[in-house]
Every structure is written in structure tokens, then in C-alpha cells.
Short mmCIF file of C-alpha atoms and ligand atoms in Angstrom, two decimals:
data_model
loop_
_atom_site.label_atom_id
_atom_site.label_comp_id
_atom_site.label_asym_id
_atom_site.label_seq_id
_atom_site.Cartn_x
_atom_site.Cartn_y
_atom_site.Cartn_z
CA MET R 132 52.67 -45.67 1.02
CA ALA R 133 54.54 -42.12 1.79
CA GLU R 134 56.38 -41.10 4.95
CA LYS R 135 53.99 -41.03 7.78
CA LEU R 136 53.77 -38.52 10.86
CA TRP R 137 53.53 -41.44 13.21
CA GLY R 138 54.68 -45.18 13.10
CA GLY R 139 57.20 -45.56 15.92
CA ARG R 140 55.03 -48.01 18.03
CA PHE R 141 53.89 -50.11 15.10
CA LYS R 142 55.64 -53.42 14.42
CA LYS R 143 53.55 -54.40 11.32
CA GLN R 144 53.24 -52.55 8.11
CA LEU R 145 49.81 -51.17 7.46
CA ASP R 146 47.55 -52.97 5.10
CA ASN R 147 47.90 -51.48 1.78
CA GLU R 148 44.17 -51.43 0.94
CA PHE R 149 43.35 -49.93 4.34
CA TYR R 150 46.11 -47.30 3.97
CA LEU R 151 44.52 -46.37 0.60
CA PHE R 152 41.06 -46.27 2.19
CA GLN R 153 42.05 -44.14 5.16
CA LYS R 154 44.21 -41.46 3.36
CA SER R 155 42.70 -38.13 2.63
CA ILE R 156 45.22 -36.17 0.54
CA GLN R 157 42.94 -36.75 -2.58
CA TYR R 158 40.66 -34.19 -1.38
CA ASP R 159 42.18 -32.34 1.73
CA TYR R 160 44.96 -30.93 -0.63
CA LYS R 161 42.47 -28.34 -1.15
CA LEU R 162 43.43 -27.15 2.49
CA ALA R 163 47.00 -26.67 1.43
CA MET R 164 46.95 -22.94 1.67
CA TYR R 165 45.41 -22.82 5.09
CA ASP R 166 47.71 -25.60 6.39
CA ILE R 167 50.63 -23.49 5.21
CA TYR R 168 49.10 -20.64 7.21
CA HIS R 169 48.95 -22.70 10.23
CA SER R 170 52.67 -23.95 10.04
CA MET R 171 53.55 -20.10 9.58
CA ILE R 172 52.15 -19.01 12.79
CA HIS R 173 53.19 -22.18 14.50
CA ILE R 174 57.00 -21.80 13.59
CA SER R 175 56.91 -18.31 14.69
CA ALA R 176 55.31 -19.44 17.93
CA LEU R 177 58.22 -22.05 18.13
CA VAL R 178 60.84 -19.36 17.74
CA TYR R 179 59.32 -17.46 20.82
CA THR R 180 59.25 -20.73 22.90
CA LYS R 181 62.99 -21.26 21.73
CA VAL R 182 62.53 -24.42 19.96
CA LEU R 183 63.66 -23.07 16.75
CA LYS R 184 66.30 -20.40 15.92
CA VAL R 185 65.31 -17.56 13.92
CA GLU R 186 67.41 -18.67 10.95
CA GLU R 187 65.84 -22.06 11.30
CA ALA R 188 62.36 -20.55 11.15
CA HIS R 189 63.30 -18.12 8.26
CA LYS R 190 64.28 -21.32 6.26
CA LEU R 191 61.13 -23.15 7.02
CA GLU R 192 59.07 -19.96 6.14
CA MET R 193 60.82 -19.82 2.78
CA GLY R 194 59.96 -23.51 2.13
CA LEU R 195 56.35 -22.90 3.07
CA LEU R 196 56.26 -19.75 1.01
CA ALA R 197 57.57 -21.65 -2.10
CA ILE R 198 54.70 -24.28 -1.71
CA LEU R 199 52.23 -21.36 -1.14
CA LYS R 200 53.25 -19.98 -4.38
CA GLU R 201 52.72 -23.19 -6.22
CA VAL R 202 49.28 -23.36 -4.36
CA LYS R 203 48.24 -19.88 -5.58
CA ALA R 204 49.38 -20.44 -9.08
CA GLY R 205 47.20 -23.62 -9.33
CA LYS R 206 50.40 -25.72 -9.71
CA PHE R 207 50.53 -27.52 -6.41
CA LYS R 208 51.47 -31.11 -7.09
CA TYR R 209 51.17 -33.47 -4.14
CA ASP R 210 52.18 -36.99 -3.60
CA PRO R 211 48.87 -39.08 -4.03
CA LEU R 212 50.22 -41.55 -1.54
CA SER R 213 50.78 -38.89 1.20
CA GLU R 214 48.35 -39.65 4.03
CA ASP R 215 47.07 -36.26 4.36
CA ILE R 216 47.64 -32.60 3.55
CA HIS R 217 49.59 -31.96 7.00
CA THR R 218 51.93 -34.95 6.16
CA GLU R 219 52.53 -33.80 2.73
CA ILE R 220 53.66 -30.29 3.73
CA GLN R 221 55.83 -31.75 6.43
CA ASN R 222 57.41 -34.32 3.95
CA ARG R 223 58.11 -31.67 1.43
CA LEU R 224 59.87 -29.45 4.16
CA GLU R 225 61.71 -32.44 5.55
CA LYS R 226 63.14 -33.26 1.94
CA LYS R 227 64.46 -29.79 1.81
CA TYR R 228 65.50 -28.95 5.37
CA LYS R 229 65.82 -32.39 7.20
CA SER R 230 66.52 -31.71 10.81
CA ILE R 231 65.07 -28.38 11.10
CA ALA R 232 61.68 -29.61 9.55
CA LEU R 233 61.64 -32.31 12.03
CA LYS R 234 61.27 -29.86 14.95
CA MET R 235 58.36 -28.22 13.19
CA HIS R 236 55.53 -30.44 14.47
CA SER R 237 56.55 -29.79 18.18
CA PHE R 238 53.81 -29.26 20.55
CA ARG R 239 50.93 -29.27 17.93
CA SER R 240 48.50 -32.08 16.45
CA ARG R 241 46.89 -32.58 13.25
CA ASN R 242 43.68 -32.39 15.36
CA ASP R 243 44.46 -28.69 15.94
CA GLN R 244 45.69 -28.10 12.56
CA ILE R 245 42.73 -29.57 10.70
CA VAL R 246 40.14 -27.55 12.46
CA PHE R 247 42.20 -24.43 11.99
CA ASP R 248 42.67 -25.32 8.37
CA GLU R 249 38.77 -25.97 7.71
CA LYS R 250 37.58 -22.64 9.43
CA TYR R 251 40.06 -20.70 7.44
CA TYR R 252 38.61 -22.43 4.57
CA CYS R 253 34.97 -21.84 5.48
CA ILE R 254 35.52 -18.00 6.12
CA HIS R 255 37.56 -17.55 3.02
CA GLN R 256 35.24 -19.26 0.77
CA GLY R 257 32.25 -17.49 2.61
CA LEU R 258 33.78 -14.02 1.71
CA ASP R 259 34.27 -15.28 -1.92
CA ILE R 260 30.45 -16.35 -2.13
CA GLU R 261 29.63 -12.98 -0.57
CA ARG R 262 31.22 -11.44 -3.70
CA LEU R 263 29.59 -13.74 -6.06
CA LEU R 264 26.19 -12.87 -4.41
CA ALA R 265 27.01 -9.29 -5.02
CA ASN R 266 27.37 -9.83 -8.72
CA VAL R 267 24.00 -11.59 -8.83
CA PHE R 268 22.22 -8.70 -6.95
CA VAL R 269 23.65 -6.29 -9.69
CA SER R 270 22.14 -8.55 -12.25
CA LEU R 271 18.77 -8.85 -10.64
CA PHE R 272 18.63 -4.99 -10.13
CA GLU R 273 19.50 -4.54 -13.95
CA LEU R 274 16.87 -6.86 -14.76
CA ALA R 275 14.30 -5.13 -12.66
CA GLU R 276 15.50 -1.69 -13.89
CA LYS R 277 15.16 -2.84 -17.68
CA TYR R 278 11.53 -3.90 -17.22
CA LYS R 279 10.61 -1.37 -14.42
CA ASP R 280 7.34 -0.36 -16.29
CA ASN R 281 6.30 -3.99 -16.86
CA PHE R 282 3.53 -5.87 -15.25
CA PHE R 283 3.52 -9.38 -14.47
CA VAL R 284 1.17 -12.15 -13.30
CA GLY R 285 1.43 -13.10 -9.58
CA TYR R 286 0.58 -16.66 -8.57
CA THR R 287 -0.40 -18.73 -5.42
CA HIS R 288 -0.79 -22.39 -5.63
CA THR R 289 0.53 -22.06 -9.24
CA ARG R 290 -2.96 -20.47 -10.05
CA ARG R 291 -3.24 -17.02 -11.15
CA ALA R 292 -3.77 -14.62 -8.35
CA GLN R 293 -3.28 -10.92 -8.63
CA VAL R 294 -1.33 -8.41 -10.94
CA ILE R 295 2.10 -7.45 -9.95
CA LYS R 296 4.97 -5.52 -11.14
CA PHE R 297 7.85 -7.33 -12.74
CA SER R 298 10.35 -5.52 -10.68
CA ASN R 299 8.42 -6.56 -7.44
CA TYR R 300 8.58 -10.20 -8.48
CA ILE R 301 12.22 -10.18 -9.58
CA LEU R 302 13.57 -8.40 -6.55
CA SER R 303 11.77 -10.78 -4.22
CA PHE R 304 14.69 -13.11 -5.09
CA GLY R 305 17.03 -10.26 -4.22
CA ARG R 306 15.25 -10.07 -0.85
CA MET R 307 16.07 -13.82 -0.34
CA LEU R 308 19.66 -13.64 -1.40
CA GLU R 309 20.01 -10.54 0.79
CA ARG R 310 19.29 -12.52 3.88
CA ASP R 311 21.62 -15.18 2.83
CA LEU R 312 24.23 -12.42 2.47
CA LYS R 313 23.60 -11.23 5.94
CA HIS R 314 23.91 -14.80 7.21
CA LEU R 315 27.22 -15.11 5.50
CA GLU R 316 28.47 -11.81 6.81
CA TYR R 317 27.73 -12.65 10.18
CA TYR R 318 29.30 -16.07 9.77
CA CYS R 319 32.56 -14.81 8.52
CA LYS R 320 32.84 -11.88 11.01
CA ASN R 321 32.12 -13.94 13.97
CA THR R 322 33.52 -17.29 13.48
CA GLU R 323 36.75 -17.59 15.52
CA ILE R 324 39.73 -19.42 14.48
CA PHE R 325 41.59 -20.81 17.42
CA LEU R 326 45.22 -22.25 17.96
CA GLY R 327 47.09 -24.10 20.55
CA SER R 328 44.61 -27.10 21.37
CA GLY R 329 47.35 -29.77 20.63
CA ALA R 330 45.77 -33.17 20.20
CA LEU R 331 43.09 -32.43 22.87
CA ALA R 332 44.62 -31.24 26.05
CA GLY R 333 46.41 -27.99 24.94
CA SER R 334 49.97 -26.98 23.99
CA PHE R 335 53.18 -26.23 25.78
CA ILE R 336 53.51 -23.03 24.06
CA LYS R 337 52.53 -20.09 26.08
CA LYS R 338 49.80 -17.80 25.40
CA GLU R 339 51.83 -14.69 25.02
CA ASP R 340 53.99 -16.60 22.38
CA TYR R 341 51.08 -17.57 20.40
CA ASP R 342 49.67 -14.00 20.60
CA LYS R 343 52.80 -12.58 19.26
CA ALA R 344 53.02 -15.03 16.49
CA ILE R 345 49.42 -14.31 15.43
CA LYS R 346 50.09 -10.62 15.49
CA VAL R 347 53.08 -11.17 13.06
CA PHE R 348 51.10 -13.59 10.93
CA ILE R 349 48.08 -11.06 10.56
CA LYS R 350 50.39 -8.26 9.70
CA LYS R 351 52.25 -10.09 7.17
CA TYR R 352 49.82 -12.47 5.54
CA SER R 353 46.11 -11.58 6.16
CA GLN R 354 45.41 -7.92 6.87
CA ASP R 355 42.54 -8.07 4.39
CA PHE R 356 40.64 -10.84 6.22
CA PRO R 357 38.19 -10.10 9.09
CA PHE R 358 39.57 -13.20 10.99
CA LYS R 359 39.63 -13.69 14.46
CA ILE R 360 42.52 -15.87 15.39
CA SER R 361 43.45 -16.38 18.98
CA LEU R 362 44.42 -18.97 21.66
CA THR R 363 42.02 -21.74 22.25
CA ARG R 364 39.48 -21.31 24.93
CA ASN R 365 38.53 -24.87 25.30
CA SER R 366 40.98 -27.31 23.80
CA LEU R 367 38.62 -30.38 23.90
CA ASP R 368 35.66 -28.36 22.26
CA ASN R 369 38.07 -26.93 19.66
CA VAL R 370 39.29 -30.20 18.39
CA SER R 371 36.17 -32.04 18.44
CA SER R 372 33.33 -29.57 17.12
CA ARG R 373 32.32 -29.11 13.68
CA ASP R 374 29.30 -26.73 14.32
CA PHE R 375 31.12 -24.25 12.04
CA ILE R 376 30.79 -26.68 9.30
CA VAL R 377 27.10 -27.51 9.86
CA GLU R 378 26.44 -23.78 10.26
CA PHE R 379 28.16 -22.78 6.83
CA LEU R 380 26.51 -25.66 5.21
CA SER R 381 23.07 -24.56 6.61
CA ILE R 382 23.65 -21.12 5.39
CA LEU R 383 24.48 -22.53 1.75
CA ALA R 384 21.59 -25.04 1.96
CA ILE R 385 19.12 -22.06 2.60
CA LEU R 386 20.69 -20.05 -0.18
CA GLN R 387 20.51 -23.18 -2.30
CA THR R 388 16.86 -23.44 -1.68
CA HIS R 389 16.33 -19.83 -2.94
CA LEU R 390 18.37 -20.59 -6.10
CA SER R 391 16.09 -23.75 -6.57
CA ARG R 392 12.92 -21.64 -6.27
CA LEU R 393 14.15 -19.31 -8.83
CA ALA R 394 15.24 -21.93 -10.89
CA GLU R 395 11.84 -23.58 -10.69
CA ASP R 396 9.93 -20.33 -11.61
CA PHE R 397 12.03 -19.61 -14.59
CA ILE R 398 11.66 -23.17 -15.83
CA LEU R 399 7.93 -22.85 -15.54
CA TYR R 400 7.57 -19.41 -16.98
CA SER R 401 9.79 -20.21 -19.97
CA THR R 402 7.58 -23.23 -21.15
CA LYS R 403 5.58 -22.88 -24.17
CA GLU R 404 2.54 -23.15 -21.85
CA PHE R 405 3.50 -20.02 -19.84
CA ASN R 406 5.81 -18.35 -22.29
CA TYR R 407 6.56 -15.27 -20.02
CA LEU R 408 10.27 -15.40 -20.11
CA GLY R 409 12.83 -16.11 -22.74
CA LEU R 410 15.99 -17.84 -21.58
CA PRO R 411 19.49 -16.96 -22.91
CA GLU R 412 20.50 -19.60 -25.37
CA GLU R 413 24.08 -19.61 -24.18
CA PHE R 414 22.86 -21.47 -21.15
CA CYS R 415 20.43 -23.87 -22.69
CA THR R 416 21.07 -27.19 -24.52
CA GLY R 417 19.36 -29.08 -27.45
CA SER R 418 18.13 -32.52 -27.85
CA SER R 419 20.03 -35.10 -29.91
CA HIS R 420 16.90 -36.21 -31.26
CA MET R 421 14.44 -33.49 -31.29
CA PRO R 422 15.52 -30.63 -33.38
CA HIS R 423 13.22 -27.98 -31.93
CA LYS R 424 14.34 -28.29 -28.24
CA LYS R 425 15.93 -25.58 -26.26
CA ASN R 426 16.15 -27.03 -22.80
CA PRO R 427 16.63 -25.04 -19.56
CA ASP R 428 19.70 -27.16 -18.29
CA PHE R 429 21.38 -24.60 -16.17
CA LEU R 430 17.97 -24.05 -14.22
CA GLU R 431 17.44 -27.75 -13.98
CA LEU R 432 21.03 -28.39 -12.73
CA VAL R 433 20.56 -25.68 -10.01
CA ARG R 434 17.31 -27.27 -8.96
CA GLY R 435 18.90 -30.65 -9.16
CA TYR R 436 21.87 -29.91 -7.05
CA THR R 437 19.80 -28.75 -4.26
CA GLY R 438 19.45 -32.43 -3.39
CA ARG R 439 23.20 -32.64 -3.15
CA ILE R 440 23.54 -29.47 -1.18
CA HIS R 441 20.86 -30.47 1.35
CA ALA R 442 22.36 -33.99 1.70
CA ASN R 443 25.69 -32.45 2.36
CA LEU R 444 24.40 -30.78 5.37
CA PHE R 445 22.84 -33.75 6.71
CA ALA R 446 25.85 -35.95 5.94
CA VAL R 447 27.91 -33.66 8.35
CA LEU R 448 25.17 -33.52 10.95
CA THR R 449 24.76 -37.19 10.80
CA ILE R 450 28.57 -37.88 11.20
CA MET R 451 28.73 -35.45 14.23
CA LYS R 452 25.69 -37.07 15.98
CA GLY R 453 26.65 -38.99 19.03
CA LEU R 454 30.49 -38.68 18.50
CA PRO R 455 32.34 -39.23 21.91
CA LEU R 456 34.56 -36.35 22.70
CA THR R 457 36.99 -35.49 21.45
CA TYR R 458 38.48 -35.91 17.98
CA ASN R 459 37.41 -38.95 16.00
CA ARG R 460 38.45 -40.07 12.75
CA ASP R 461 34.88 -40.07 11.50
CA MET R 462 35.34 -36.28 11.38
CA GLN R 463 37.58 -36.57 8.35
CA LEU R 464 34.53 -37.29 6.44
CA ASP R 465 33.16 -33.72 6.80
CA LYS R 466 35.54 -32.51 4.05
CA GLU R 467 33.97 -33.93 0.85
CA PRO R 468 30.40 -32.61 1.73
CA LEU R 469 31.95 -29.22 2.60
CA PHE R 470 33.90 -28.71 -0.56
CA SER R 471 31.19 -30.18 -2.75
CA THR R 472 28.73 -27.55 -1.52
CA VAL R 473 31.17 -24.72 -1.68
CA GLU R 474 32.24 -25.48 -5.41
CA ILE R 475 28.66 -26.21 -6.55
CA VAL R 476 27.27 -22.92 -4.85
CA LYS R 477 30.20 -20.91 -6.32
CA SER R 478 29.72 -22.04 -9.92
CA GLU R 479 25.81 -21.55 -9.82
CA LEU R 480 26.27 -18.02 -8.49
CA SER R 481 29.15 -17.11 -10.98
CA ILE R 482 26.95 -18.58 -13.97
CA LEU R 483 23.70 -17.15 -12.57
CA ALA R 484 25.12 -13.42 -12.67
CA ARG R 485 25.41 -13.77 -16.48
CA PHE R 486 22.23 -15.87 -17.08
CA LEU R 487 20.14 -13.17 -15.62
CA ARG R 488 21.53 -10.46 -17.90
CA GLY R 489 19.98 -12.74 -20.83
CA ILE R 490 16.60 -12.99 -19.46
CA LYS R 491 13.78 -11.35 -21.61
CA ILE R 492 10.07 -10.82 -20.94
CA ASN R 493 7.72 -11.90 -23.66
CA THR R 494 5.53 -8.86 -23.08
CA ARG R 495 2.81 -9.73 -25.76
CA GLN R 496 2.09 -13.15 -23.82
CA VAL R 497 2.25 -11.52 -20.37
CA ASP R 498 -0.14 -8.78 -21.52
CA LEU R 499 -2.35 -11.35 -22.87
CA ALA R 500 -2.48 -13.09 -19.48
CA LEU R 501 -3.07 -9.82 -17.76
CA GLU R 502 -6.45 -9.83 -19.77
CA ASP R 503 -7.58 -12.50 -17.52
CA GLU R 504 -10.39 -10.89 -15.63
CA SER R 505 -10.01 -13.21 -12.64
CA LEU R 506 -6.83 -11.52 -11.93
CA TYR R 507 -8.78 -8.29 -10.73
CA ALA R 508 -11.55 -10.20 -8.68
CA THR R 509 -9.71 -9.17 -5.46
CA GLU R 510 -9.62 -5.38 -6.50
CA LEU R 511 -13.35 -5.49 -7.36
CA ALA R 512 -14.16 -6.94 -3.89
CA GLU R 513 -11.97 -4.25 -2.35
CA HIS R 514 -13.66 -1.61 -4.38
CA LEU R 515 -17.05 -2.71 -2.68
CA VAL R 516 -15.26 -2.33 0.70
CA GLY R 517 -14.59 1.20 -0.30
CA LYS R 518 -18.34 1.54 -0.66
CA GLY R 519 -18.87 0.54 2.82
CA LEU R 520 -19.54 -3.28 2.54
CA PRO R 521 -17.82 -5.72 5.02
CA PHE R 522 -15.02 -7.60 3.08
CA LYS R 523 -16.80 -11.06 3.69
CA THR R 524 -19.88 -9.80 1.92
CA ALA R 525 -18.02 -8.13 -0.78
CA HIS R 526 -16.07 -11.64 -1.20
CA GLU R 527 -19.35 -13.37 -1.46
CA VAL R 528 -20.86 -10.82 -3.95
CA ILE R 529 -17.85 -10.96 -6.27
CA GLY R 530 -17.62 -14.80 -5.93
CA LYS R 531 -21.35 -14.89 -7.29
CA LEU R 532 -20.61 -12.66 -9.94
CA ILE R 533 -17.86 -14.64 -11.11
CA ARG R 534 -20.03 -17.96 -11.03
CA TYR R 535 -22.42 -16.12 -12.99
CA SER R 536 -20.07 -14.99 -15.69
CA GLU R 537 -18.74 -18.56 -15.93
CA GLU R 538 -22.21 -20.07 -16.09
CA LYS R 539 -23.50 -17.62 -18.81
CA ASN R 540 -19.89 -17.62 -20.52
CA VAL R 541 -19.85 -13.88 -20.42
CA LYS R 542 -16.95 -11.66 -19.57
CA LEU R 543 -17.32 -9.60 -16.55
CA THR R 544 -16.58 -6.39 -18.22
CA ASP R 545 -19.57 -7.35 -20.69
CA ILE R 546 -22.17 -7.88 -18.11
CA VAL R 547 -24.73 -5.00 -18.27
CA ASP R 548 -25.57 -2.59 -15.48
CA GLU R 549 -29.12 -3.90 -14.81
CA ILE R 550 -27.62 -7.36 -14.00
CA LEU R 551 -24.65 -6.06 -12.06
CA LYS R 552 -27.27 -3.99 -9.72
CA GLU R 553 -28.65 -7.54 -9.01
CA PHE R 554 -25.41 -8.35 -7.35
CA SER R 555 -24.71 -5.11 -5.76
CA PRO R 556 -25.97 -1.46 -6.37
CA HIS R 557 -22.29 -0.26 -6.09
CA LEU R 558 -21.45 -2.23 -9.41
CA ASN R 559 -21.42 -0.68 -12.84
CA LYS R 560 -19.79 -1.60 -16.09
CA ASN R 561 -17.65 1.66 -16.35
CA GLU R 562 -16.21 1.10 -12.86
CA ILE R 563 -15.36 -2.37 -13.48
CA LYS R 564 -13.72 -1.49 -16.68
CA LYS R 565 -11.56 1.12 -14.82
CA ILE R 566 -10.63 -1.54 -12.08
CA PHE R 567 -9.72 -4.19 -14.59
CA SER R 568 -6.34 -2.74 -15.48
CA PRO R 569 -2.91 -3.62 -14.26
CA ALA R 570 -1.95 -0.04 -13.74
CA PHE R 571 -4.88 0.35 -11.41
CA ALA R 572 -4.60 -2.77 -9.70
CA VAL R 573 -0.97 -2.27 -8.74
CA GLN R 574 -1.45 1.36 -7.88
CA THR R 575 -3.99 0.28 -5.19
CA LYS R 576 -1.27 -1.62 -3.49
CA ARG R 577 0.25 1.31 -1.37
CA SER R 578 2.39 -1.07 0.50
CA VAL R 579 4.66 -1.86 -2.44
CA GLN R 580 4.80 1.44 -4.36
N1 LIG L 805 42.99 -36.18 8.11
C1 LIG L 805 42.51 -36.01 9.37
C2 LIG L 805 40.99 -35.28 9.30
O1 LIG L 805 40.67 -34.60 8.42
C3 LIG L 805 43.45 -34.93 10.18
C4 LIG L 805 43.43 -35.22 11.50
C5 LIG L 805 44.10 -36.45 11.78
N2 LIG L 805 44.16 -36.73 13.26
C6 LIG L 805 44.33 -38.15 13.58
N3 LIG L 805 44.65 -38.03 14.98
N4 LIG L 805 44.39 -39.03 13.00
O2 LIG L 805 40.28 -35.31 10.35
#
């Protein structure tokens, strides 16, 4: 059991098993950087409040910067028996600057620190995810550009529906991700980070002193981040709300749903049965038993992780439901779902950008599918509308014609004019042949040109 931030009122030692059960350093060490930032602002506010001398604050700042350097270099080593990240950093500073460090926790509480750390984490990670999404866009556009003249089979109900352009198909995922990007941008710009809530009731430090400390911090360390850091407006709400986590996890759960749909489409379209798309080998694996296999593992894992990412959102919602105000220890459990979602989504997007560059269309197979006459039935009905028939009547006429072709086992383009006339005087073989082409079908869709 490492040195704790509390204990004066306790006579008995904590039960060891309980201590291990309740500590969080094994996952909240990931908040080290943000916790250091909180301390930096705090010590400078303590100088304005005259709790710390300038030289003392300088020493603590040097100590914090040394830890920050380790964190940024990926070399941060924490004591696995520390209770949490706040305790770890406090203990590290106490070892170096004993009496000065003892003053650092004046007028603040871990309840205030943790919400600051987590918000900072969410915004920081949100900005990273925005960058990763931008790379995926580039890959989607490149793929659309590469196959800009290709047609594709459009489905509804997993049944062949109408001819579409491949670029239109692939960029539909771009549109979904664009909405996710907008949600993230809004989130990162508008989530406010607060200071000065204390444990729940606020802090002795004056607003002006916090304001000065925040200004110095932003100038020195975070000018690149569009953060809004200010003094708390309602300290009770600040220490007890985790909406910003629920909101962030919701945005990422929607994003994950989009990734999962892309994954499912690509799994399906790369089966031998469809065989429209070829997947890049570097992202597939084989079977230990069946030598011919090339499995779409990346896509399957993306689809599978959707379960985890949706569950993470529900975990936090459920933890928060019915919690009495203000801070409760239950809230410590919001971190693992949050980190899990962020880490999974970041890996997925990073791989997806490269995965998309290796996608190939099997044009021969797609062209074969595009010969399916049923794909043009809607265009044929619309052709009759052009001749003055009400759409419902045209729909009925073409439906009957298709039934006839199925019953007689004859292609629509092979039905002779005398028979066609029985269905509608506006139908003839030459016209049907003209309509039954991907270029014609797509070109009639004026809304998507
Ligand atoms: N580890 C705690 C958490 O993540 C930090 C806040 C602890 N506050 C407390 N009063 N025990 O929620």
C-alpha cells in the first residue's frame, strides 16, 4: 500500500484485498498528462493566493515537467500500489520537494481533478480521432476517384435493387463519417473544462486568481487546443456530472455503427458468392487447417468490437443512473469503458485508412451482375411514366411482364414486339435494350449526377 492522500481519521489499516480492489492507478495512469496540467494551473493559482512562493511554485513546476517529459516519451513508470494518478503525482513530488509539495493540494480535491483530467482527455482524444477520420476520408475519396467510371449493384433488403455508381456507393460511407466528424468538432469546441469546484462546495481560491493562472497555462502549454477552461459555474454539477463522457461515447458509438456497416458490406461483397470486391491481403488471415482460406479478420473485428463500444456507452449510462449528488465512487468506473472505446476506435480508423487503399473491384464479376435485367425494372416502369402512364399502372405492367419472363423462362430483352404490345403499346424491344444499360440507368438519376 503506497502513501495515501488521506488517512488521518483512520485508526485501522485498510484491508489489503479491499485496497487492491478500490485502487485505480492501473488504468487512470493514462490521465497522467492531464493531471499534471491540472496541477500546473493549480500551483500558479496558489501563488496568486499566496499559499506558495514563486520559487516554490517554480520547483514544483519543474518536478511536474520532468514527469510530463516521461509521460510524453512513453516512459512513465508509476508505483502499481499507488491509489490513483492524483496520489501518484503528489507522491512523486513529495519525494523530491517534501514540504513544498505538501502545500500543493491546498484548496482542491481529487473530485475536481478527475473531472478536469477526463474532460481534457476526451477533447484531446476527440481531436486525434478527427485527424484519423480525415485520413479515412482521403482513402475513401481516392478509392472513389480510382473507380469513378465504374458502375455497381445497389441493394435493398440484400436483394438486387438498382444500378448505382461505385463512387456513389463508397462515398455514402464518407457522408456517414462526415456527420461523425461534425459531431466531434462540435464536442471538442464546446465542451467546457472547469476548475475550482473543490470537493463539491467550491474553492477558497478567488476567481481572478484562477483566471490569471488559466491564462498563463494556456499561453504556455495549450495554445494549440481549442479548449475552454474557466472557473466552475456550479461546483456540485461539475464534480457529479459525466454527461461529457456519455456524449463522447455516444458520438463514438454512432461512428462505430457506421464502421460496422462498412465492415459488413465489405465482408459480404468479398465472399465467393458475391465476389465484387477484393480485400488487401495484408489485413486478412489464413486458416490453420484449410489452406485456401483468406479471412476478412479486420472487418470481422470491427464488426465485433461494435458490441464492446455500444456496451461501453451503456456501462457509463447505467453507472450514472440514479446516483445521488454529488461525487460518488461509482464514478471511478467510467474510465475503463471510456479508454476502451477511444483506443479501439483509434486503432480501427488508423488501419482502415490503409485498408481502403488496398480495395479492388472485381469488374468482371460486377459487370456480370449488372447484366441482371431485374436491376432495370424500375427504369422501365419510369419509361412508361414518361409516356404518360400513371406510375402505379406502369409498376403493374412491368410486374406482369417480369412474371411472364420468369414463367416462360425468357429474357426481357428477348421478348418480341408483338408480345410486348400486349402489355403496353409503349413497349418495344429496341427501347428496352436501350434502357437496360448501366450508363442509361444511372444517367436518368438526375439527383446524383
Ligand atoms: N479515482 C477517483 C475517480 O476516478 C478520483 C476521485 C476520488 N475521490 C474520492 N473522493 N475518493 O473517481
